[in-house]
Amino acid sequence: MRALHKLLSISDFEREAKRRLPKAIFEYVRGGTEDEVALVGNRAVFDQLVFRARGLRNVSARSQSVTVLGQTYASPFGFAPTGVNAIVCHDCDSKLAREAAGSQLPYIISGASNVAIESLVKLAPHCWYQGYFPGDRTRIGNIADRLDAAGVKTIVVTIDTCVGANRENNQRNDFTIPFQLTSKLIGSGLMHPRWLLEVFAKTMFSTGTPRFVNMYETMGPSITENTTDGFRAGRDRLSWEDLKWLRDRWSGQLLVKGVMHPQDAELAAATGMDALIVSNHGGRQLDGAIAPLQALPDVVRSVPKTLPVLIDGGFRRGTDVLKAIALGAKLIFMGRPQLYGAAVAGTEGIAKVVDILRTEIDRDLALLGCKDLTEVTPDLLSVRGAPRLEQV
Ligand SMILES: Cc1cc2nc3c(=O)[nH]c(=O)nc-3n(C[C@H](O)[C@H](O)[C@H](O)COP(=O)(O)O)c2cc1C
């Protein structure tokens, strides 16, 4: 492995993760859907915004900490929920939980994660849980009871996954959930002996085939099992009425993830959500979806100022994070960067990814002329383009 100190950016980690992981697994993490228009758009939108930095503002005492939903975080970014992490790195969910807690970052456990919530809460007491809920109130109620018993205080309901996405890249690489071993996958695994030993063998010998342990109230099926009702069954029936029902029943914090339309933002506010996450699932659901950063201003305008608007999708640089803060986002989540860190060097890799982003944000704050995040305001942004002639 290239020494960690030589990996300077998140894209360096992505390149290194590509070398380390079997193709099907790397592509599962990296990929989007269909023509990957949404995936590419998520990154491209950042280049449309440029900074108008201020100077000479004495930025010697800087802080990037932020308080959201009653919790103070050391940085304005955190780990988005990602499922099936066990195939990226041994005990990946626990490593993410530890790093998030140690670095005081927000962290959302995926409903498709592979380490039991009850263990993860012990590692990261302030973690949130993301649910892939079916339109079945008994099942939603049961998982809510389990979360309550485990001490989870915040539920995030993903709303952009009512049906499975068309991930053609996964099909081309023989990657399916339920996971099936094919000769192509075995061949690809054999070409990555380190992954075979450090991830596959270590996982199989310690805990066996990874399971969807947090999807429902009981231990879910293994990632290779084809369940009778299909684990996505009933998600296409979930509605705002179900969320209203859950709101009345759940006394903790409740968020929705995957809001892209201002009217859904209004509905989220009217349904009593504590916050919402602008997201297109990292370009992994509806292809051609608007980039979250482009959707952000309309969403922010549609909800009361007191309702925190959070965002994810394509964030890879400190400058990306600060652009979203300037447009009104309170927290930024990332999905792939920490998985690339985990794939490259486990705990140390995740920590290095966090360190890179944190260092970039600190430097960029200074270069923008800001001491803290409250000073990162929309007037520091401009749209890229040629100067208008009437300005001359
Ligand atoms: C490998 C992978 C697995 C994911 N699994 C989930 C999941 O279980 N639940 C969910 O709500 N979003 C899931 N997402 C979407 C992320 O939460 C997040 O919206 C997205 O990754 C943000 O984009 P980014 O990867 O460009 O940062 C997943 C994303 C990736 C890359």
GROMACS .gro file of C-alpha atoms and ligand atoms in nm:
model
  423
    1MET     CA    1   0.000   0.000   0.000
    2ARG     CA    2   0.114   0.350  -0.077
    3ALA     CA    3   0.209   0.514   0.254
    4LEU     CA    4  -0.086   0.699   0.405
    5HIS     CA    5   0.106   1.027   0.420
    6LYS     CA    6   0.125   1.023   0.041
    7LEU     CA    7  -0.256   1.030   0.011
    8LEU     CA    8  -0.332   1.400   0.021
    9SER     CA    9  -0.691   1.430  -0.096
   10ILE     CA   10  -1.014   1.232  -0.107
   11SER     CA   11  -0.955   1.156  -0.474
   12ASP     CA   12  -0.614   1.007  -0.382
   13PHE     CA   13  -0.805   0.777  -0.146
   14GLU     CA   14  -1.054   0.689  -0.419
   15ARG     CA   15  -0.770   0.590  -0.655
   16GLU     CA   16  -0.604   0.381  -0.387
   17ALA     CA   17  -0.934   0.214  -0.289
   18LYS     CA   18  -0.980   0.119  -0.655
   19ARG     CA   19  -0.649  -0.069  -0.641
   20ARG     CA   20  -0.734  -0.237  -0.311
   21LEU     CA   21  -1.090  -0.356  -0.373
   22PRO     CA   22  -1.219  -0.620  -0.614
   23LYS     CA   23  -1.379  -0.438  -0.908
   24ALA     CA   24  -1.738  -0.534  -0.821
   25ILE     CA   25  -1.700  -0.393  -0.469
   26PHE     CA   26  -1.522  -0.075  -0.570
   27GLU     CA   27  -1.787  -0.014  -0.834
   28TYR     CA   28  -2.067  -0.081  -0.582
   29VAL     CA   29  -1.926   0.203  -0.371
   30ARG     CA   30  -1.828   0.444  -0.648
   31GLY     CA   31  -2.113   0.392  -0.891
   32GLY     CA   32  -2.441   0.561  -0.962
   33THR     CA   33  -2.737   0.452  -1.170
   34GLU     CA   34  -2.802   0.421  -1.544
   35ASP     CA   35  -2.593   0.687  -1.725
   36GLU     CA   36  -2.458   0.832  -1.398
   37VAL     CA   37  -2.585   1.177  -1.490
   38ALA     CA   38  -2.687   1.251  -1.130
   39LEU     CA   39  -2.358   1.117  -0.996
   40VAL     CA   40  -2.151   1.337  -1.227
   41GLY     CA   41  -2.384   1.634  -1.172
   42ASN     CA   42  -2.337   1.613  -0.796
   43ARG     CA   43  -1.969   1.702  -0.838
   44ALA     CA   44  -1.998   1.932  -1.140
   45VAL     CA   45  -2.229   2.176  -0.961
   46PHE     CA   46  -1.954   2.278  -0.717
   47ASP     CA   47  -1.750   2.423  -1.005
   48GLN     CA   48  -2.039   2.653  -1.096
   49LEU     CA   49  -1.990   2.846  -0.773
   50VAL     CA   50  -1.681   3.053  -0.702
   51PHE     CA   51  -1.570   3.240  -0.393
   52ARG     CA   52  -1.536   3.614  -0.333
   53ALA     CA   53  -1.303   3.597  -0.037
   54ARG     CA   54  -1.248   3.879   0.212
   55GLY     CA   55  -0.904   3.985   0.335
   56LEU     CA   56  -0.740   4.141   0.640
   57ARG     CA   57  -1.004   4.022   0.886
   58ASN     CA   58  -0.781   3.874   1.160
   59VAL     CA   59  -0.870   3.508   1.130
   60SER     CA   60  -0.613   3.387   1.381
   61ALA     CA   61  -0.869   3.231   1.619
   62ARG     CA   62  -1.070   2.992   1.404
   63SER     CA   63  -1.336   2.736   1.485
   64GLN     CA   64  -1.533   2.504   1.259
   65SER     CA   65  -1.753   2.363   1.533
   66VAL     CA   66  -2.129   2.374   1.498
   67THR     CA   67  -2.429   2.297   1.717
   68VAL     CA   68  -2.723   2.125   1.549
   69LEU     CA   69  -3.025   1.958   1.709
   70GLY     CA   70  -2.880   2.018   2.052
   71GLN     CA   71  -2.547   1.851   1.983
   72THR     CA   72  -2.213   2.024   1.929
   73TYR     CA   73  -1.985   1.878   1.663
   74ALA     CA   74  -1.618   1.961   1.609
   75SER     CA   75  -1.671   1.994   1.231
   76PRO     CA   76  -1.972   2.058   1.010
   77PHE     CA   77  -1.943   1.724   0.828
   78GLY     CA   78  -2.021   1.365   0.918
   79PHE     CA   79  -2.079   1.013   0.795
   80ALA     CA   80  -2.390   0.948   0.586
   81PRO     CA   81  -2.553   0.606   0.623
   82THR     CA   82  -2.395   0.345   0.397
   83GLY     CA   83  -2.512  -0.014   0.379
   84VAL     CA   84  -2.322  -0.341   0.342
   85ASN     CA   85  -2.001  -0.183   0.469
   86ALA     CA   86  -1.875  -0.526   0.578
   87ILE     CA   87  -1.760  -0.600   0.224
   88VAL     CA   88  -1.541  -0.288   0.215
   89CYS     CA   89  -1.347  -0.340   0.536
   90HIS     CA   90  -1.356  -0.584   0.828
   91ASP     CA   91  -1.591  -0.459   1.103
   92CYS     CA   92  -1.633  -0.137   0.907
   93ASP     CA   93  -1.943  -0.012   1.090
   94SER     CA   94  -1.767  -0.029   1.427
   95LYS     CA   95  -1.463   0.152   1.288
   96LEU     CA   96  -1.683   0.431   1.151
   97ALA     CA   97  -1.871   0.457   1.481
   98ARG     CA   98  -1.548   0.484   1.682
   99GLU     CA   99  -1.398   0.745   1.452
  100ALA     CA  100  -1.717   0.953   1.449
  101ALA     CA  101  -1.735   0.952   1.829
  102GLY     CA  102  -1.361   1.017   1.873
  103SER     CA  103  -1.363   1.304   1.624
  104GLN     CA  104  -1.699   1.445   1.744
  105LEU     CA  105  -1.868   1.407   1.408
  106PRO     CA  106  -2.232   1.327   1.330
  107TYR     CA  107  -2.277   0.967   1.222
  108ILE     CA  108  -2.581   0.790   1.080
  109ILE     CA  109  -2.608   0.411   1.109
  110SER     CA  110  -2.752   0.264   0.790
  111GLY     CA  111  -3.059   0.043   0.809
  112ALA     CA  112  -2.856  -0.190   0.584
  113SER     CA  113  -2.555  -0.197   0.818
  114ASN     CA  114  -2.395  -0.516   0.944
  115VAL     CA  115  -2.308  -0.455   1.311
  116ALA     CA  116  -2.596  -0.451   1.562
  117ILE     CA  117  -2.726  -0.107   1.660
  118GLU     CA  118  -2.693  -0.206   2.025
  119SER     CA  119  -2.313  -0.240   1.982
  120LEU     CA  120  -2.274   0.069   1.765
  121VAL     CA  121  -2.460   0.289   2.016
  122LYS     CA  122  -2.205   0.192   2.278
  123LEU     CA  123  -1.925   0.309   2.049
  124ALA     CA  124  -2.102   0.626   1.931
  125PRO     CA  125  -2.370   0.726   2.185
  126HIS     CA  126  -2.496   1.019   1.975
  127CYS     CA  127  -2.539   0.821   1.654
  128TRP     CA  128  -2.855   0.849   1.446
  129TYR     CA  129  -3.034   0.557   1.281
  130GLN     CA  130  -3.144   0.563   0.917
  131GLY     CA  131  -3.447   0.352   0.832
  132TYR     CA  132  -3.553   0.200   0.504
  133PHE     CA  133  -3.910   0.168   0.621
  134PRO     CA  134  -4.187  -0.026   0.450
  135GLY     CA  135  -4.540   0.118   0.452
  136ASP     CA  136  -4.622  -0.120   0.734
  137ARG     CA  137  -4.679   0.054   1.067
  138THR     CA  138  -4.638  -0.260   1.274
  139ARG     CA  139  -4.289  -0.311   1.135
  140ILE     CA  140  -4.200   0.058   1.172
  141GLY     CA  141  -4.329   0.054   1.529
  142ASN     CA  142  -4.126  -0.255   1.612
  143ILE     CA  143  -3.799  -0.112   1.485
  144ALA     CA  144  -3.875   0.217   1.664
  145ASP     CA  145  -3.917   0.020   1.988
  146ARG     CA  146  -3.585  -0.154   1.931
  147LEU     CA  147  -3.413   0.183   1.870
  148ASP     CA  148  -3.569   0.326   2.183
  149ALA     CA  149  -3.451   0.030   2.390
  150ALA     CA  150  -3.100   0.065   2.242
  151GLY     CA  151  -3.088   0.434   2.339
  152VAL     CA  152  -3.098   0.580   1.987
  153LYS     CA  153  -3.251   0.928   2.000
  154THR     CA  154  -3.270   1.017   1.630
  155ILE     CA  155  -3.436   0.841   1.337
  156VAL     CA  156  -3.367   0.941   0.977
  157VAL     CA  157  -3.619   0.809   0.725
  158THR     CA  158  -3.485   0.775   0.372
  159ILE     CA  159  -3.753   0.879   0.123
  160ASP     CA  160  -3.577   0.830  -0.213
  161THR     CA  161  -3.566   0.453  -0.215
  162CYS     CA  162  -3.926   0.339  -0.266
  163VAL     CA  163  -3.801   0.086  -0.522
  164GLY     CA  164  -3.459  -0.061  -0.600
  165ALA     CA  165  -3.245   0.150  -0.832
  166ASN     CA  166  -3.126   0.054  -1.178
  167ARG     CA  167  -2.758   0.008  -1.104
  168GLU     CA  168  -2.641  -0.134  -1.433
  169ASN     CA  169  -2.275  -0.117  -1.330
  170ASN     CA  170  -2.348  -0.360  -1.046
  171GLN     CA  171  -2.522  -0.600  -1.281
  172ARG     CA  172  -2.233  -0.586  -1.527
  173ASN     CA  173  -1.995  -0.676  -1.244
  174ASP     CA  174  -2.218  -0.959  -1.116
  175PHE     CA  175  -2.279  -0.760  -0.797
  176THR     CA  176  -2.625  -0.823  -0.659
  177ILE     CA  177  -2.800  -0.796  -0.323
  178PRO     CA  178  -2.868  -1.069  -0.219
  179PHE     CA  179  -2.500  -1.129  -0.290
  180GLN     CA  180  -2.427  -1.437  -0.501
  181LEU     CA  181  -2.078  -1.573  -0.556
  182THR     CA  182  -2.012  -1.612  -0.929
  183SER     CA  183  -1.692  -1.725  -1.103
  184LYS     CA  184  -1.633  -1.363  -1.209
  185LEU     CA  185  -1.651  -1.244  -0.848
  186ILE     CA  186  -1.428  -1.527  -0.725
  187GLY     CA  187  -1.173  -1.443  -0.998
  188SER     CA  188  -1.179  -1.076  -0.903
  189GLY     CA  189  -1.140  -1.165  -0.534
  190LEU     CA  190  -0.839  -1.385  -0.607
  191MET     CA  191  -0.670  -1.095  -0.783
  192HIS     CA  192  -0.697  -0.895  -0.459
  193PRO     CA  193  -0.536  -1.126  -0.202
  194ARG     CA  194  -0.512  -0.855   0.064
  195TRP     CA  195  -0.887  -0.794   0.047
  196LEU     CA  196  -0.943  -1.170   0.045
  197LEU     CA  197  -0.741  -1.212   0.363
  198GLU     CA  198  -0.809  -0.891   0.554
  199VAL     CA  199  -1.176  -0.847   0.469
  200PHE     CA  200  -1.333  -1.165   0.335
  201ALA     CA  201  -1.149  -1.429   0.539
  202LYS     CA  202  -1.135  -1.219   0.857
  203THR     CA  203  -1.509  -1.151   0.840
  204MET     CA  204  -1.606  -1.509   0.760
  205PHE     CA  205  -1.391  -1.646   1.045
  206SER     CA  206  -1.505  -1.390   1.302
  207THR     CA  207  -1.875  -1.331   1.239
  208GLY     CA  208  -1.962  -1.539   0.934
  209THR     CA  209  -2.153  -1.407   0.633
  210PRO     CA  210  -2.253  -1.045   0.704
  211ARG     CA  211  -2.621  -0.993   0.785
  212PHE     CA  212  -2.869  -0.709   0.766
  213VAL     CA  213  -2.883  -0.695   1.142
  214ASN     CA  214  -3.052  -0.356   1.174
  215MET     CA  215  -3.322  -0.353   0.908
  216TYR     CA  216  -3.599  -0.463   1.143
  217GLU     CA  217  -3.667  -0.548   1.504
  218THR     CA  218  -3.493  -0.883   1.476
  219MET     CA  219  -3.168  -1.000   1.319
  220GLY     CA  220  -3.230  -0.978   0.943
  221PRO     CA  221  -3.119  -1.212   0.667
  222SER     CA  222  -2.760  -1.264   0.558
  223ILE     CA  223  -2.652  -1.058   0.257
  224THR     CA  224  -2.658  -1.375   0.046
  225GLU     CA  225  -3.011  -1.481   0.143
  226ASN     CA  226  -3.307  -1.438  -0.086
  227THR     CA  227  -3.590  -1.367   0.157
  228THR     CA  228  -3.942  -1.469   0.070
  229ASP     CA  229  -4.091  -1.119   0.077
  230GLY     CA  230  -3.772  -0.951  -0.052
  231PHE     CA  231  -3.623  -0.710   0.199
  232ARG     CA  232  -3.737  -0.409  -0.005
  233ALA     CA  233  -4.101  -0.520   0.001
  234GLY     CA  234  -4.359  -0.256   0.089
  235ARG     CA  235  -4.130   0.046   0.067
  236ASP     CA  236  -4.332   0.180  -0.224
  237ARG     CA  237  -4.633   0.216   0.008
  238LEU     CA  238  -4.463   0.444   0.259
  239SER     CA  239  -4.630   0.788   0.271
  240TRP     CA  240  -4.631   1.119   0.459
  241GLU     CA  241  -4.928   0.981   0.658
  242ASP     CA  242  -4.700   0.705   0.788
  243LEU     CA  243  -4.444   0.965   0.886
  244LYS     CA  244  -4.714   1.165   1.064
  245TRP     CA  245  -4.808   0.849   1.250
  246LEU     CA  246  -4.443   0.787   1.342
  247ARG     CA  247  -4.405   1.152   1.450
  248ASP     CA  248  -4.690   1.108   1.699
  249ARG     CA  249  -4.543   0.783   1.828
  250TRP     CA  250  -4.167   0.862   1.841
  251SER     CA  251  -4.061   1.107   2.108
  252GLY     CA  252  -3.704   1.140   1.982
  253GLN     CA  253  -3.583   1.344   1.688
  254LEU     CA  254  -3.715   1.255   1.345
  255LEU     CA  255  -3.560   1.352   1.011
  256VAL     CA  256  -3.621   1.275   0.645
  257LYS     CA  257  -3.336   1.211   0.402
  258GLY     CA  258  -3.372   1.254   0.028
  259VAL     CA  259  -3.570   1.579   0.012
  260MET     CA  260  -3.514   1.748  -0.327
  261HIS     CA  261  -3.839   1.934  -0.398
  262PRO     CA  262  -3.936   2.249  -0.205
  263GLN     CA  263  -4.290   2.113  -0.158
  264ASP     CA  264  -4.151   1.804   0.013
  265ALA     CA  265  -3.949   2.037   0.233
  266GLU     CA  266  -4.274   2.214   0.327
  267LEU     CA  267  -4.438   1.878   0.395
  268ALA     CA  268  -4.144   1.773   0.612
  269ALA     CA  269  -4.185   2.091   0.817
  270ALA     CA  270  -4.563   2.047   0.838
  271THR     CA  271  -4.521   1.683   0.946
  272GLY     CA  272  -4.312   1.794   1.241
  273MET     CA  273  -3.970   1.678   1.124
  274ASP     CA  274  -3.682   1.812   1.335
  275ALA     CA  275  -3.456   1.856   1.032
  276LEU     CA  276  -3.425   1.734   0.675
  277ILE     CA  277  -3.145   1.611   0.454
  278VAL     CA  278  -3.125   1.731   0.094
  279SER     CA  279  -2.990   1.430  -0.094
  280ASN     CA  280  -3.022   1.232  -0.415
  281HIS     CA  281  -2.865   0.927  -0.250
  282GLY     CA  282  -2.525   1.011  -0.398
  283GLY     CA  283  -2.665   0.971  -0.751
  284ARG     CA  284  -2.759   0.612  -0.670
  285GLN     CA  285  -3.138   0.626  -0.711
  286LEU     CA  286  -3.311   0.848  -0.972
  287ASP     CA  287  -3.068   0.924  -1.253
  288GLY     CA  288  -3.095   1.279  -1.383
  289ALA     CA  289  -3.188   1.402  -1.034
  290ILE     CA  290  -3.097   1.763  -0.958
  291ALA     CA  291  -2.770   1.801  -0.766
  292PRO     CA  292  -2.837   1.852  -0.394
  293LEU     CA  293  -2.631   2.172  -0.390
  294GLN     CA  294  -2.852   2.317  -0.665
  295ALA     CA  295  -3.168   2.207  -0.482
  296LEU     CA  296  -3.048   2.353  -0.150
  297PRO     CA  297  -3.144   2.724  -0.180
  298ASP     CA  298  -3.508   2.649  -0.273
  299VAL     CA  299  -3.536   2.400   0.012
  300VAL     CA  300  -3.385   2.645   0.262
  301ARG     CA  301  -3.632   2.913   0.148
  302SER     CA  302  -3.929   2.674   0.188
  303VAL     CA  303  -3.887   2.590   0.554
  304PRO     CA  304  -3.886   2.796   0.874
  305LYS     CA  305  -3.541   2.934   0.963
  306THR     CA  306  -3.546   2.725   1.279
  307LEU     CA  307  -3.558   2.396   1.084
  308PRO     CA  308  -3.203   2.276   1.015
  309VAL     CA  309  -3.139   2.184   0.652
  310LEU     CA  310  -2.864   1.924   0.610
  311ILE     CA  311  -2.721   1.796   0.283
  312ASP     CA  312  -2.514   1.523   0.117
  313GLY     CA  313  -2.395   1.432  -0.230
  314GLY     CA  314  -2.057   1.481  -0.396
  315PHE     CA  315  -1.878   1.662  -0.113
  316ARG     CA  316  -1.504   1.590  -0.140
  317ARG     CA  317  -1.329   1.914  -0.043
  318GLY     CA  318  -1.336   2.167   0.237
  319THR     CA  319  -1.438   2.426  -0.023
  320ASP     CA  320  -1.741   2.210  -0.117
  321VAL     CA  321  -1.849   2.204   0.248
  322LEU     CA  322  -1.815   2.581   0.283
  323LYS     CA  323  -2.018   2.645  -0.035
  324ALA     CA  324  -2.309   2.450   0.115
  325ILE     CA  325  -2.273   2.630   0.450
  326ALA     CA  326  -2.285   2.964   0.266
  327LEU     CA  327  -2.610   2.852   0.100
  328GLY     CA  328  -2.769   2.768   0.435
  329ALA     CA  329  -2.683   2.403   0.511
  330LYS     CA  330  -2.610   2.331   0.878
  331LEU     CA  331  -2.437   1.994   0.837
  332ILE     CA  332  -2.283   1.815   0.541
  333PHE     CA  333  -2.273   1.437   0.514
  334MET     CA  334  -2.048   1.217   0.304
  335GLY     CA  335  -2.098   0.860   0.192
  336ARG     CA  336  -1.808   0.740  -0.017
  337PRO     CA  337  -1.501   0.926   0.124
  338GLN     CA  338  -1.489   0.743   0.458
  339LEU     CA  339  -1.549   0.410   0.281
  340TYR     CA  340  -1.247   0.479   0.060
  341GLY     CA  341  -1.052   0.554   0.377
  342ALA     CA  342  -1.173   0.228   0.534
  343ALA     CA  343  -1.087   0.028   0.221
  344VAL     CA  344  -0.736   0.169   0.208
  345ALA     CA  345  -0.633   0.145   0.573
  346GLY     CA  346  -0.925   0.064   0.806
  347THR     CA  347  -0.940   0.286   1.114
  348GLU     CA  348  -0.631   0.483   1.016
  349GLY     CA  349  -0.766   0.544   0.668
  350ILE     CA  350  -1.098   0.674   0.800
  351ALA     CA  351  -0.914   0.902   1.044
  352LYS     CA  352  -0.691   1.034   0.765
  353VAL     CA  353  -0.994   1.116   0.549
  354VAL     CA  354  -1.146   1.308   0.841
  355ASP     CA  355  -0.817   1.486   0.902
  356ILE     CA  356  -0.783   1.591   0.538
  357LEU     CA  357  -1.133   1.740   0.530
  358ARG     CA  358  -1.096   1.910   0.866
  359THR     CA  359  -0.761   2.063   0.769
  360GLU     CA  360  -0.901   2.183   0.438
  361ILE     CA  361  -1.200   2.346   0.607
  362ASP     CA  362  -0.974   2.522   0.856
  363ARG     CA  363  -0.746   2.655   0.582
  364ASP     CA  364  -1.036   2.752   0.356
  365LEU     CA  365  -1.211   2.937   0.638
  366ALA     CA  366  -0.899   3.148   0.685
  367LEU     CA  367  -0.856   3.210   0.313
  368LEU     CA  368  -1.220   3.319   0.291
  369GLY     CA  369  -1.165   3.565   0.573
  370CYS     CA  370  -1.389   3.384   0.821
  371LYS     CA  371  -1.326   3.293   1.185
  372ASP     CA  372  -1.616   3.054   1.213
  373LEU     CA  373  -1.907   2.909   1.020
  374THR     CA  374  -2.148   3.191   1.108
  375GLU     CA  375  -1.931   3.421   0.897
  376VAL     CA  376  -1.966   3.198   0.589
  377THR     CA  377  -2.246   3.386   0.416
  378PRO     CA  378  -2.394   3.388   0.062
  379ASP     CA  379  -2.221   3.716  -0.034
  380LEU     CA  380  -1.893   3.518  -0.035
  381LEU     CA  381  -2.022   3.322  -0.336
  382SER     CA  382  -2.063   3.412  -0.697
  383VAL     CA  383  -2.166   3.215  -1.007
  384ARG     CA  384  -1.880   3.123  -1.240
  385GLY     CA  385  -1.879   3.301  -1.573
  386ALA     CA  386  -1.746   3.589  -1.776
  387PRO     CA  387  -1.774   3.943  -1.636
  388ARG     CA  388  -2.092   4.123  -1.742
  389LEU     CA  389  -2.006   4.413  -1.976
  390GLU     CA  390  -2.223   4.658  -1.784
  391GLN     CA  391  -1.993   4.598  -1.486
  392VAL     CA  392  -1.695   4.745  -1.673
  393LIG     C1  393  -2.190   0.230  -0.073
  393LIG     C2  394  -2.305   0.318  -0.037
  393LIG     C3  395  -2.409   0.268   0.039
  393LIG     C4  396  -2.517   0.349   0.074
  393LIG     N1  397  -2.615   0.300   0.154
  393LIG     C5  398  -2.713   0.382   0.198
  393LIG     C6  399  -2.807   0.337   0.294
  393LIG     O1  400  -2.801   0.225   0.341
  393LIG     N2  401  -2.905   0.423   0.332
  393LIG     C7  402  -2.914   0.552   0.282
  393LIG     O2  403  -3.005   0.626   0.318
  393LIG     N3  404  -2.823   0.597   0.194
  393LIG     C8  405  -2.723   0.517   0.153
  393LIG     N4  406  -2.628   0.565   0.067
  393LIG     C9  407  -2.633   0.706   0.027
  393LIG    C10  408  -2.555   0.792   0.128
  393LIG     O3  409  -2.618   0.796   0.252
  393LIG    C11  410  -2.541   0.936   0.078
  393LIG     O4  411  -2.668   0.987   0.048
  393LIG    C12  412  -2.450   0.949  -0.043
  393LIG     O5  413  -2.348   0.854  -0.042
  393LIG    C13  414  -2.387   1.089  -0.046
  393LIG     O6  415  -2.309   1.104  -0.159
  393LIG     P1  416  -2.149   1.089  -0.160
  393LIG     O7  417  -2.119   0.944  -0.156
  393LIG     O8  418  -2.112   1.153  -0.290
  393LIG     O9  419  -2.096   1.162  -0.040
  393LIG    C14  420  -2.521   0.484   0.030
  393LIG    C15  421  -2.414   0.534  -0.046
  393LIG    C16  422  -2.307   0.454  -0.078
  393LIG    C17  423  -2.193   0.512  -0.157
   0.00000   0.00000   0.00000
